[in-house]
XYZ file of C-alpha atoms in Angstrom:
581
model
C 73.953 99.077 40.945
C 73.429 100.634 44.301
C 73.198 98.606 47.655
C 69.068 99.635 47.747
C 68.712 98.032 44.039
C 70.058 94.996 44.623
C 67.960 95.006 48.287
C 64.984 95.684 45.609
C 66.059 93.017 43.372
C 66.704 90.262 45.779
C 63.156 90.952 47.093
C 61.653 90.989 43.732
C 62.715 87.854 43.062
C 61.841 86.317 46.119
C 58.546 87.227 46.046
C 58.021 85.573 42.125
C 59.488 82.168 43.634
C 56.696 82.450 46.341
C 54.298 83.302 44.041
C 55.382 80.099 42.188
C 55.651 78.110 44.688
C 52.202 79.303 46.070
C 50.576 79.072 42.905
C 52.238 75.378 42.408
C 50.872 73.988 45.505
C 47.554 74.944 45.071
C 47.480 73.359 41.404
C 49.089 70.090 43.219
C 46.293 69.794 45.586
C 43.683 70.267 43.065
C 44.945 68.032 40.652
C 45.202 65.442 43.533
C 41.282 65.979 44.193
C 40.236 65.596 40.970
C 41.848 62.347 40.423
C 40.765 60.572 43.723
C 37.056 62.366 42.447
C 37.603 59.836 39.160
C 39.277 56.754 41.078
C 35.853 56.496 42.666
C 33.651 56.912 40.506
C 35.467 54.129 38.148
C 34.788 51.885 41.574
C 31.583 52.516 41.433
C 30.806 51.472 37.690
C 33.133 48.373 38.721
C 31.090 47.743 41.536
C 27.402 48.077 39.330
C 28.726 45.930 36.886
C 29.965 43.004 39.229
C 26.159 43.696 41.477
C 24.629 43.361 38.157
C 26.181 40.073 36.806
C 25.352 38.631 40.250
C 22.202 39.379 40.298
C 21.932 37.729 36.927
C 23.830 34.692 37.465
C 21.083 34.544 40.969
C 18.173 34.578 38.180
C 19.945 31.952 36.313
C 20.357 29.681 38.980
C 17.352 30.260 40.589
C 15.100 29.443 37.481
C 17.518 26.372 36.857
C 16.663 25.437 40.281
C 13.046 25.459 39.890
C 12.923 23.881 37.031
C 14.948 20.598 38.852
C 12.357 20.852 41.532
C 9.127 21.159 39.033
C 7.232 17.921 38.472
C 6.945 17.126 35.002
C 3.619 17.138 32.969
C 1.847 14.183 32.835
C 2.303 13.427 28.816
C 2.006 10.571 26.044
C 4.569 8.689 25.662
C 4.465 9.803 22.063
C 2.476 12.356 21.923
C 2.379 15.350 24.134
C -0.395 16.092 26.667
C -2.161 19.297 24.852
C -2.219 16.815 21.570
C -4.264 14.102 23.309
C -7.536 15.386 22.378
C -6.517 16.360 18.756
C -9.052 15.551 16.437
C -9.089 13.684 13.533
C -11.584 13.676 10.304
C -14.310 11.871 10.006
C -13.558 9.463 6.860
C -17.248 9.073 5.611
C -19.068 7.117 2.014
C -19.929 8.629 -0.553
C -23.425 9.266 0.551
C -22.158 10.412 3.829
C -22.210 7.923 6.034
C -19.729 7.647 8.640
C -16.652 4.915 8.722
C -14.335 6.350 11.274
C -14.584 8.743 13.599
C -13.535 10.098 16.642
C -14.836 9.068 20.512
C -13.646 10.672 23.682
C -11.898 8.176 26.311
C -9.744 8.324 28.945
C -6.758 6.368 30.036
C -5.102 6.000 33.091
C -1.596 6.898 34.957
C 0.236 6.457 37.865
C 2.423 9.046 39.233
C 4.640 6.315 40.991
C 7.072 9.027 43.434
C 3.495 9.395 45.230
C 2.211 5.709 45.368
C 2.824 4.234 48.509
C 2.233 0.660 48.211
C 2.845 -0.634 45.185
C 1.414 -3.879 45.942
C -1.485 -2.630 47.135
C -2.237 -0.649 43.746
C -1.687 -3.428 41.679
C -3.980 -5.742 43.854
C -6.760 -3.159 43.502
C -6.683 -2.292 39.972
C -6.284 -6.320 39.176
C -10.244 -6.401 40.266
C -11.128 -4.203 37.493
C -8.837 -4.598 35.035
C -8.873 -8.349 34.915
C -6.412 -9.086 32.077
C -3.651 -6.216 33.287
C -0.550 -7.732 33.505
C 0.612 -7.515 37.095
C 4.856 -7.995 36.577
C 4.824 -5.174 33.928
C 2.632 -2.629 36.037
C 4.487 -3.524 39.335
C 7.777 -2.433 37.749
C 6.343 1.065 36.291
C 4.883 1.747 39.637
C 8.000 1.384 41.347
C 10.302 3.062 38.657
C 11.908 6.673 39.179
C 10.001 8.456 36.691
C 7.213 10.836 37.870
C 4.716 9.551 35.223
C 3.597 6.349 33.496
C 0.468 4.996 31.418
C -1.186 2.573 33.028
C -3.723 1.325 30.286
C -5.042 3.608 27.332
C -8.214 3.980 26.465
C -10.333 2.625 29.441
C -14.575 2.288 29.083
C -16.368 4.473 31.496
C -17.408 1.554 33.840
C -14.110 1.150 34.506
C -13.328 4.302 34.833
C -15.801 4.586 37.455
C -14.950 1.888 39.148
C -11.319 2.817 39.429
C -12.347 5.976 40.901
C -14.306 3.638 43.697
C -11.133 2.183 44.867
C -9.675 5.525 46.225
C -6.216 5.029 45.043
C -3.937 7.785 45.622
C -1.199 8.360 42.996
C -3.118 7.368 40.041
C -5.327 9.458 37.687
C -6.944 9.478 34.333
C -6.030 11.818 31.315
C -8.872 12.537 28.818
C -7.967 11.259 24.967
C -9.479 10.856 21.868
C -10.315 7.141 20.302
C -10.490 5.803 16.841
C -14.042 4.294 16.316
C -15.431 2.165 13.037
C -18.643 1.612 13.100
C -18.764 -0.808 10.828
C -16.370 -2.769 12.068
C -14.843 -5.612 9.589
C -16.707 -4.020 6.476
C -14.563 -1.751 4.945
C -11.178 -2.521 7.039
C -9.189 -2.750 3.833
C -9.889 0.107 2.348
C -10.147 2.427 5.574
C -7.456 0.912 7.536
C -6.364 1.860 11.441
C -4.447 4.033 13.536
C -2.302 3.107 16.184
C -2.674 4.275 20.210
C -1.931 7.771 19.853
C -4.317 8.164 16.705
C -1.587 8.017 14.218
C -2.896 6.195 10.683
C -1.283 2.934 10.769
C -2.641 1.403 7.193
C -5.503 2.446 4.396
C -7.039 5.635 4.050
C -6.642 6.742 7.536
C -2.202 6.542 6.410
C -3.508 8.474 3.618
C -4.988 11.346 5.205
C -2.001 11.559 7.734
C 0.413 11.746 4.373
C -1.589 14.759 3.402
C -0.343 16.514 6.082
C -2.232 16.011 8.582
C 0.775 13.689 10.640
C 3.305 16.967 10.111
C 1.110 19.297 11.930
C 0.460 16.994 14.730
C 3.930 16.825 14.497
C 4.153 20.412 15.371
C 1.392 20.780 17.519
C -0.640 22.934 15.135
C -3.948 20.421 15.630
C -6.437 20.985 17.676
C -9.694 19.513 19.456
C -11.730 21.250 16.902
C -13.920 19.196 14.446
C -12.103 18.765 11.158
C -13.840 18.868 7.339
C -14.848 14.529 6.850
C -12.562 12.989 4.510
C -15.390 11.466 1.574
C -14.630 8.287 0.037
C -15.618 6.871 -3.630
C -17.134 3.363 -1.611
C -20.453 3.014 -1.296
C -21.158 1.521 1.952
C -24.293 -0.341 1.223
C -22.266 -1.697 -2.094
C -19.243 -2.408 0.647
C -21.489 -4.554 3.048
C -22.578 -6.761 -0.130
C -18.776 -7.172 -1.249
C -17.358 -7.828 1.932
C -20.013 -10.083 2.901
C -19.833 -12.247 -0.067
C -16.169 -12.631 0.197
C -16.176 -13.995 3.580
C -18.993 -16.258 3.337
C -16.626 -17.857 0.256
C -13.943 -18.544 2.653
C -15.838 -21.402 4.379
C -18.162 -22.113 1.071
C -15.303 -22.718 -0.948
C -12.901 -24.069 1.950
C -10.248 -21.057 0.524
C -7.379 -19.121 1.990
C -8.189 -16.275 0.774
C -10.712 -14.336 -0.913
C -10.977 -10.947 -2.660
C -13.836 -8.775 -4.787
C -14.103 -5.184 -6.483
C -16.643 -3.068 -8.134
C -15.157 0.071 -10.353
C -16.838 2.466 -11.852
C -15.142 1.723 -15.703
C -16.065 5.828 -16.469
C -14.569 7.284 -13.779
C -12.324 4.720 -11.872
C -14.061 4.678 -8.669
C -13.657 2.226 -5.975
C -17.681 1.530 -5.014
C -16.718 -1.567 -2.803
C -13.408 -3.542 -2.179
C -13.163 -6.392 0.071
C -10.285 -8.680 0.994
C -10.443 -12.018 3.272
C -8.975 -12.965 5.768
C -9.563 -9.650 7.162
C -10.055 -7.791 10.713
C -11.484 -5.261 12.937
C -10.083 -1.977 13.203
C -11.668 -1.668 16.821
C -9.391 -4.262 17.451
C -6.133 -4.527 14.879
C -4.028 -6.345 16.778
C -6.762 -9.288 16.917
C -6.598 -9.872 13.274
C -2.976 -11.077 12.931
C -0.630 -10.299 10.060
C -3.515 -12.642 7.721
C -5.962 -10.402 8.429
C -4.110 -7.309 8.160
C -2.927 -8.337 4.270
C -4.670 -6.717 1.863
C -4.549 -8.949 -1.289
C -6.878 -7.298 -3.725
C -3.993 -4.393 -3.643
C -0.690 -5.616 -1.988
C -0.661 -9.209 -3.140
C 0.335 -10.592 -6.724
C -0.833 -13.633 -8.263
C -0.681 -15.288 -11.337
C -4.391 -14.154 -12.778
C -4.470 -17.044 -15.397
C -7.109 -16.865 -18.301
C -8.190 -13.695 -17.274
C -4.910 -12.456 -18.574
C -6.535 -13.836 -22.685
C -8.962 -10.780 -22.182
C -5.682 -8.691 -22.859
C -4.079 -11.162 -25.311
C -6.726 -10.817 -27.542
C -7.031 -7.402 -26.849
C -3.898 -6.937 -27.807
C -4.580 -8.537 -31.451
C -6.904 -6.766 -32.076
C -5.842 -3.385 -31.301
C -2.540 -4.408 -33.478
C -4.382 -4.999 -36.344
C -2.916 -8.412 -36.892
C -6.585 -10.198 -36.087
C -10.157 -9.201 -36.669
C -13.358 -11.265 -34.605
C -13.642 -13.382 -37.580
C -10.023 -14.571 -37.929
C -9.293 -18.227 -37.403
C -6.086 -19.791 -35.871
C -5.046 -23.773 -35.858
C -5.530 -24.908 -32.624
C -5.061 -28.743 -33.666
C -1.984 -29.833 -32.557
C -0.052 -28.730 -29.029
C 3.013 -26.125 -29.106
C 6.595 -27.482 -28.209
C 8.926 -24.523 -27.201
C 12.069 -24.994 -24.583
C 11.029 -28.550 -23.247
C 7.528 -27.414 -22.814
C 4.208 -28.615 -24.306
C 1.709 -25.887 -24.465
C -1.673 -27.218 -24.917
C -5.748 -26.703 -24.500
C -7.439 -28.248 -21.233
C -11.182 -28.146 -23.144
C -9.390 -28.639 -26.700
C -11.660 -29.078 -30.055
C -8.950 -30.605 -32.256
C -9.240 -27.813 -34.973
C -9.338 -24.360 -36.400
C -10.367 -22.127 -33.776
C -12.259 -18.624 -34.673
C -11.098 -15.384 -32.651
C -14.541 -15.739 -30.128
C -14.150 -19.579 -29.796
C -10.379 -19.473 -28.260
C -11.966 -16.726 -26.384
C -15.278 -19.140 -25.385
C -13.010 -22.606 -24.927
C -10.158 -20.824 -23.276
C -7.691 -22.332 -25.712
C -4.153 -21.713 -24.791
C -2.956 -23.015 -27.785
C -5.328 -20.076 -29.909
C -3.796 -17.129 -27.350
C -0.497 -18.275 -27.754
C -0.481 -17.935 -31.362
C -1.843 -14.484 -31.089
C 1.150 -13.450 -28.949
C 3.568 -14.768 -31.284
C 1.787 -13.009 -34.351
C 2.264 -9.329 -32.509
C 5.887 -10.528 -30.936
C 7.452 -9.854 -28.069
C 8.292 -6.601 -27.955
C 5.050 -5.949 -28.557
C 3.434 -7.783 -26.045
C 5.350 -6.533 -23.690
C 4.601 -2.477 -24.582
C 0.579 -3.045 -24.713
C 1.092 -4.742 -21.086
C 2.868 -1.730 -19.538
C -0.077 0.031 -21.657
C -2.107 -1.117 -19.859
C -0.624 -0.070 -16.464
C 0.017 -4.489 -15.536
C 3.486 -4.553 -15.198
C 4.374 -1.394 -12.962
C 3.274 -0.442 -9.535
C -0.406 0.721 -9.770
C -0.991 4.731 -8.053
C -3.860 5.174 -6.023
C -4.210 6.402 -2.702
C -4.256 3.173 -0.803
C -0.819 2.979 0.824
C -0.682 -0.714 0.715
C 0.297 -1.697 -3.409
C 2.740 -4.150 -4.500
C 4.849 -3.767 -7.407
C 4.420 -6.843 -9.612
C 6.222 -9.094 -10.779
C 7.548 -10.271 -14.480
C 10.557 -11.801 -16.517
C 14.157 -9.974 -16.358
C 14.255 -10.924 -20.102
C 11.319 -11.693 -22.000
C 11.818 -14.508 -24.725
C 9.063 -16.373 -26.883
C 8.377 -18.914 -23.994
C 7.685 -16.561 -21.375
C 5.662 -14.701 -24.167
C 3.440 -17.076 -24.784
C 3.522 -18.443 -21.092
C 2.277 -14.852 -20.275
C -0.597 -14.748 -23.327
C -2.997 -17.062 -21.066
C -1.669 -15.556 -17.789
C 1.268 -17.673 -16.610
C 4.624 -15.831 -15.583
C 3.650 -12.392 -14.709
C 2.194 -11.692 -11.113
C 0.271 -8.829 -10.737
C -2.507 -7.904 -8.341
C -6.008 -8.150 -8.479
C -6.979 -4.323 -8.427
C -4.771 -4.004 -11.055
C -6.235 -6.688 -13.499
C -9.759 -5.011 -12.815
C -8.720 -1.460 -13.773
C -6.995 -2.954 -16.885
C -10.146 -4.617 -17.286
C -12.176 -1.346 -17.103
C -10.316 0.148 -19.797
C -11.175 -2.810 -22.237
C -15.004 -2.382 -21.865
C -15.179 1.659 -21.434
C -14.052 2.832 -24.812
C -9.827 1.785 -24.148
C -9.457 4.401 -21.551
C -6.881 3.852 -18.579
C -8.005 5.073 -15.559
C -5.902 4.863 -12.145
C -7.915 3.661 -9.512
C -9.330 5.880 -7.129
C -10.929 5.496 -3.223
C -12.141 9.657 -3.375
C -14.971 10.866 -5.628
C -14.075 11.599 -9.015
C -16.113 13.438 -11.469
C -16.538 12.615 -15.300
C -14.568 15.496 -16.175
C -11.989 15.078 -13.885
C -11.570 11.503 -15.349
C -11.362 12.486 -19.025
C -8.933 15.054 -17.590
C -6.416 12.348 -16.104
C -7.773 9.129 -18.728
C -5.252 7.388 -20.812
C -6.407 6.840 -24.455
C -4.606 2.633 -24.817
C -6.699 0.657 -27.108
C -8.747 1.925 -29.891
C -12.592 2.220 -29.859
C -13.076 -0.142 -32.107
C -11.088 -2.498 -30.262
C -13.593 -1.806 -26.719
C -16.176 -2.455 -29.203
C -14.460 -5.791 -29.918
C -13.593 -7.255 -26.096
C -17.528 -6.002 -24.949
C -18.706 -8.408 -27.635
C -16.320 -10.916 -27.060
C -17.133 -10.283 -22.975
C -21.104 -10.676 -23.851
C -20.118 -14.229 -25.915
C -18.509 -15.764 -23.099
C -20.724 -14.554 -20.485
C -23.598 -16.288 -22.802
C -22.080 -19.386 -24.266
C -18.443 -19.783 -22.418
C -17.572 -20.054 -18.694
C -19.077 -16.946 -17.541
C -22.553 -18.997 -17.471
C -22.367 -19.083 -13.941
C -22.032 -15.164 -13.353
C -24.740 -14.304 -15.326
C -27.693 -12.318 -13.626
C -31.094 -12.189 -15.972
C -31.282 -8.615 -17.083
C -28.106 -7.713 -16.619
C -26.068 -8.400 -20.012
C -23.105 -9.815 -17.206
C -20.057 -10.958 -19.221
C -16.506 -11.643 -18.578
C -13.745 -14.113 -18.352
C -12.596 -17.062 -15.940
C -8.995 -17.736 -15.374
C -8.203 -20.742 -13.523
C -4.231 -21.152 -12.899
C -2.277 -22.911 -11.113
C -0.280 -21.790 -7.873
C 3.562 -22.019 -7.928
C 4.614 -24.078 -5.323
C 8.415 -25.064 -4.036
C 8.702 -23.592 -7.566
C 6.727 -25.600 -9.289
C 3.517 -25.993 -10.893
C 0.944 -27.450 -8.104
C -1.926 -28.981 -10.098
C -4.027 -29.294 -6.777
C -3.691 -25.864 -5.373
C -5.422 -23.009 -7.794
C -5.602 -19.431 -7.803
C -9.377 -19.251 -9.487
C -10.542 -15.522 -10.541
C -13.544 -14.020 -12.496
C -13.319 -10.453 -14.211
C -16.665 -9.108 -15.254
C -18.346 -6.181 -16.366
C -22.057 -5.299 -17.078
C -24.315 -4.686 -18.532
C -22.598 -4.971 -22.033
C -24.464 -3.394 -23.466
C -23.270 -0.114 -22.033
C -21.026 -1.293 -19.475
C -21.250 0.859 -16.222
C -19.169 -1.287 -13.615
C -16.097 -4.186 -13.528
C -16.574 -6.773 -11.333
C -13.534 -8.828 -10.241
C -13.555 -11.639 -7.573
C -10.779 -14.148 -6.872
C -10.760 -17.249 -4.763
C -7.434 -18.690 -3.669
C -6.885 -22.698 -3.084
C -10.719 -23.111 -3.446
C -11.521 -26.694 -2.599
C -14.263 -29.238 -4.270
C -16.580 -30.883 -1.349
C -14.398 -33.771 -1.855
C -11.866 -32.173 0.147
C -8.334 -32.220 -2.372
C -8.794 -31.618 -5.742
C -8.775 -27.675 -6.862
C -11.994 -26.197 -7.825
C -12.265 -24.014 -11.052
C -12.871 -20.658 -11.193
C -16.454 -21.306 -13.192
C -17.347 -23.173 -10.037
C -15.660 -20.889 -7.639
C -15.110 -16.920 -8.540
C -17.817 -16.558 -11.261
C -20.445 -17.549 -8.559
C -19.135 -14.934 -6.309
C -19.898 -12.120 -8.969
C -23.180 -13.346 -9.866
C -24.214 -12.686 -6.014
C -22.225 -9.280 -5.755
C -24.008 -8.139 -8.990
C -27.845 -9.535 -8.176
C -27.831 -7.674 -4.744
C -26.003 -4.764 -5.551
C -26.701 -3.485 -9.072
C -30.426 -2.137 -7.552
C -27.900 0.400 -5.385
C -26.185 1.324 -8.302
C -29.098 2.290 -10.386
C -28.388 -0.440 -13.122
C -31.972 -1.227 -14.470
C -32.767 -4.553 -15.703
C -33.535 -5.187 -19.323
C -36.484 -7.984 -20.357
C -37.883 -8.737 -23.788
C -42.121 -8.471 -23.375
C -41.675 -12.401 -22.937
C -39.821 -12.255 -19.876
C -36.613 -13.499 -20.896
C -33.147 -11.289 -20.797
C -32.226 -9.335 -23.806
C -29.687 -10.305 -25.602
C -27.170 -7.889 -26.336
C -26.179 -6.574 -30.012
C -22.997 -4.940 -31.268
């Protein structure tokens, strides 16, 4: 290769490794660009993301913040502030007459970071509410809380004249109030609510078990009026029970007292009445005495009333007719214990006569001739030995033998050894006059249909048939004398038994009762009434139900059958008609 070649060559290749290097230095620097472009735009994002979590965690702890600083609402101390003024309903009779409903109030409050002078307040408010207990309202006024009640439920006066006294800090919060117009008349049966309108006892527990306590509970009830709640009662029926069980407290120098009228074809409650009773205005002035239901929450030993189902019981098992006769002549001896008559005749005894002269020895023998077992079936028949359903919270479960042998059988023939309550007894009672249907007691209004829809068929016809005559015998000839109304066809059966005391038998202190129905004819209503440790005017000895509890349904029935549209019936002389089966 010649000298100009190489010169050529040389040149060539210097100029390709310029090129090169040319060409690699201006890749270089944009390669540098483009990654210093990307660097910042990754800052960037970086920097968004940490601006936008700060401005977050600002929000955060700026609405934390003002919710520390924000004064509290002023609320119940049960029930929130926007469920003050929820309404309850109306619980009315069945004729529509009202026996609870709902009255606005107010009550007051003290916001106690704003009161100044503690003191002071308490001197002031002392001068209008008289009674308000100074120690207890000193230490809310100066405790750390932004709110306290101050007294619930004020009158208008004194609202008014708190208001005059100018005291800052303190203010009122409209409420809603339980009212009863009637007071002490039906306080049994409609019961109470407590401060914040919550049902406490009766029917006004039962309508908050409906549901109407879980959507308070939820804050779904409002100030709006709600549909009344109708009872069975009949208030004008009420007033006559309840009336006549009081005045028997002090006529009879009792404990206690207690009546019912049911419907026997439907099972309505038409008026129920229990004493020692109360004022739901005022609960808390009643005492635990006056709160106690005992027509449907206490057991007792009903005594003779219990032969009504004895004999019942015979009948319906076929082993007795109304003409059969048992030896009543000599006592029974069984387990140490003499079983005998109090009014006894000495001899054979026919089926209405142990039902006339209460004869303990006569029952007795019927409960031996059915047996035990026996017994013991027709009495859960008849709905006496488990816990009666109605819708009255306040039911007791009664009472009865863990094992039932011959002496406790025949104890529990004439109404010793099985406690039950009174309600109870009277609904049994229904079913032996109204055909042998069971019908669980009700407090709402219940059709005929929806009775025969829910009845329980537990004693034959025939065997109704049988207890209305043997009902209408008594009432004429036996110890129901005393209950009987002229026109009315009353009839029924005392029970006079003693009360178990220390446990024992106390022969001075009696639990008397009555159960009735009339007219017998074509019996419409039960009448029960019970008087417990009745005294005689000499002061110690027990009086007997004859003297006592059938007295107490001769009164209910005289005033009230004219409500219930239960006409009298007179022969053309004048005289009562007497009643034929």
């Amino acid at each position: 290769m010649s000298f100009l070649s190489k010169v050529m060559v040389v040149k060539r290749r210097a100029h390709f490794s310029s090129d090169r290097k040319g060409r690699s230095a201006v890749g270089g620097a944009a390669f540098e660009g483009t990654r210093k472009k990307k660097s910042a735009q990754a800052r960037n994002r970086v920097g968004l993301l940490i601006a936008g979590f700060a401005v977050v965690y600002v929000v955060i702890g700026g609405r934390l913040t003002q919710y520390g600083m924000a004064q509290p609402e002023t609320t119940s101390s049960i029930l929130p502030a926007d469920r003050l003024l929820a309404s309850r309903p109306d619980i009315v009779d069945r004729n529509g007459a009202i026996l609870a409903t709902d009255i606005r109030t107010v009550s007051l409050f003290a916001e106690p970071h704003k009161i100044v002078d503690a003191d002071e307040v308490v001197e002031k408010l002392s001068t209008v509410l008289t009674d308000l207990d100074v120690k207890s309202t000193y230490s809310r006024l100066k405790s750390n809380s932004r709110f306290q009640w101050l007294r619930r439920q004020l009158t208008p006066k004194q609202q008014s004249q708190i208001l005059a006294l100018g005291i800052p800090g303190i203010g009122f919060r409209p409420e809603k109030r339980r009212f009863y117009p009637g007071g002490r008349t039906a306080a049994h049966i409609v019961g109470y609510v407590n401060i914040d309108n919550r049902g406490v006892a009766g029917m006004e527990r039962y309508v908050d078990s409906q549901g109407l306590a879980d959507l308070a509970s939820v804050g779904m009830t409002s100030n709006q009026p709600l549909e009344p709640v109708k009872l069975s009662i009949d208030l004008r029926v009420q007033a006559i029970v309840q009336d006549v069980v009081a005045a028997s407290i002090g006529k009879y120098k009792a404990i206690g007292a207690g009546a019912v009228v049911i419907d026997v074809h439907t099972g309505e409650i038409l008026g129920m009445a229990s004493a020692p009773d109360f004022d739901p205005n005022d609960p808390a002035a009643g005492g635990e005495e006056g709160w106690f239901n005992r027509m449907s929450n206490g057991t007792f030993e009903m005594g003779s009333t219990f032969k009504s189902f004895t004999l019942a019981m015979g009948l319906d098992d076929g082993k007795m007719n109304l003409n059969s006769t048992f030896d009543a002549r000599f006592p029974i001896r069984i387990g140490g214990f003499t079983i005998k008559d109090f009014h006894g005749k000495g001899r054979m005894l026919s089926v209405p006569e142990i039902f006339q002269y209460s004869s303990n020895i006569g029952t007795a023998k019927i409960a031996d001739a059915v047996g035990i077992d026996g017994h013991k079936d027709f009495l859960t028949r008849l709905g006496l030995l488990s816990r009666m359903k109605t819708e009255l919270p306040e039911v007791a479960m009664p009472s009865q033998p863990r094992q039932w042998k011959k002496i406790n059988s025949i104890t529990i023939s004439f109404g010793h050894g099985v406690s039950t309550t009174p309600l109870q007894t009277a609904v049994a009672g229904a079913a032996l006059v109204n055909g042998g249907k069971l019908l669980a007691p009700t407090f709402l209004p219940r059709t005929q249909d929806e009775a025969d829809q829910v009845a329980t068929q537990v004693l034959k016809p025939s065997t109704s048939r049988d207890m209305r005559y043997l009902f209408e015998w008594n009432g004429a000839n036996g110890s129901g004398r005393n209950a009987r109304v002229d026109g009315f066809d009353v009839g029924g059966k005392t029970g006079t038994a003693d009360k178990v005391v220390n446990g024992r038998y106390s022969h001075d202190k009696n639990f008397n009762a009555f159960l009735s129905a009339f007219p017998m004819g074509n019996p419409q209503y039960v009448v029960l009434s019970f008087s417990d440790e009745p005294k005689t005017d000499k002061g110690n000895g027990a009086a007997l139900a004859a003297t006592s509890a059938a007295p107490m349904v001769k009164e209910i029935i005289s005033r009230a059958a004219p409500i219930l549209g239960v006409k009298p019936k007179f022969g053309n002389d004048g005289s009562a008609l007497l009643v034929s089966y």
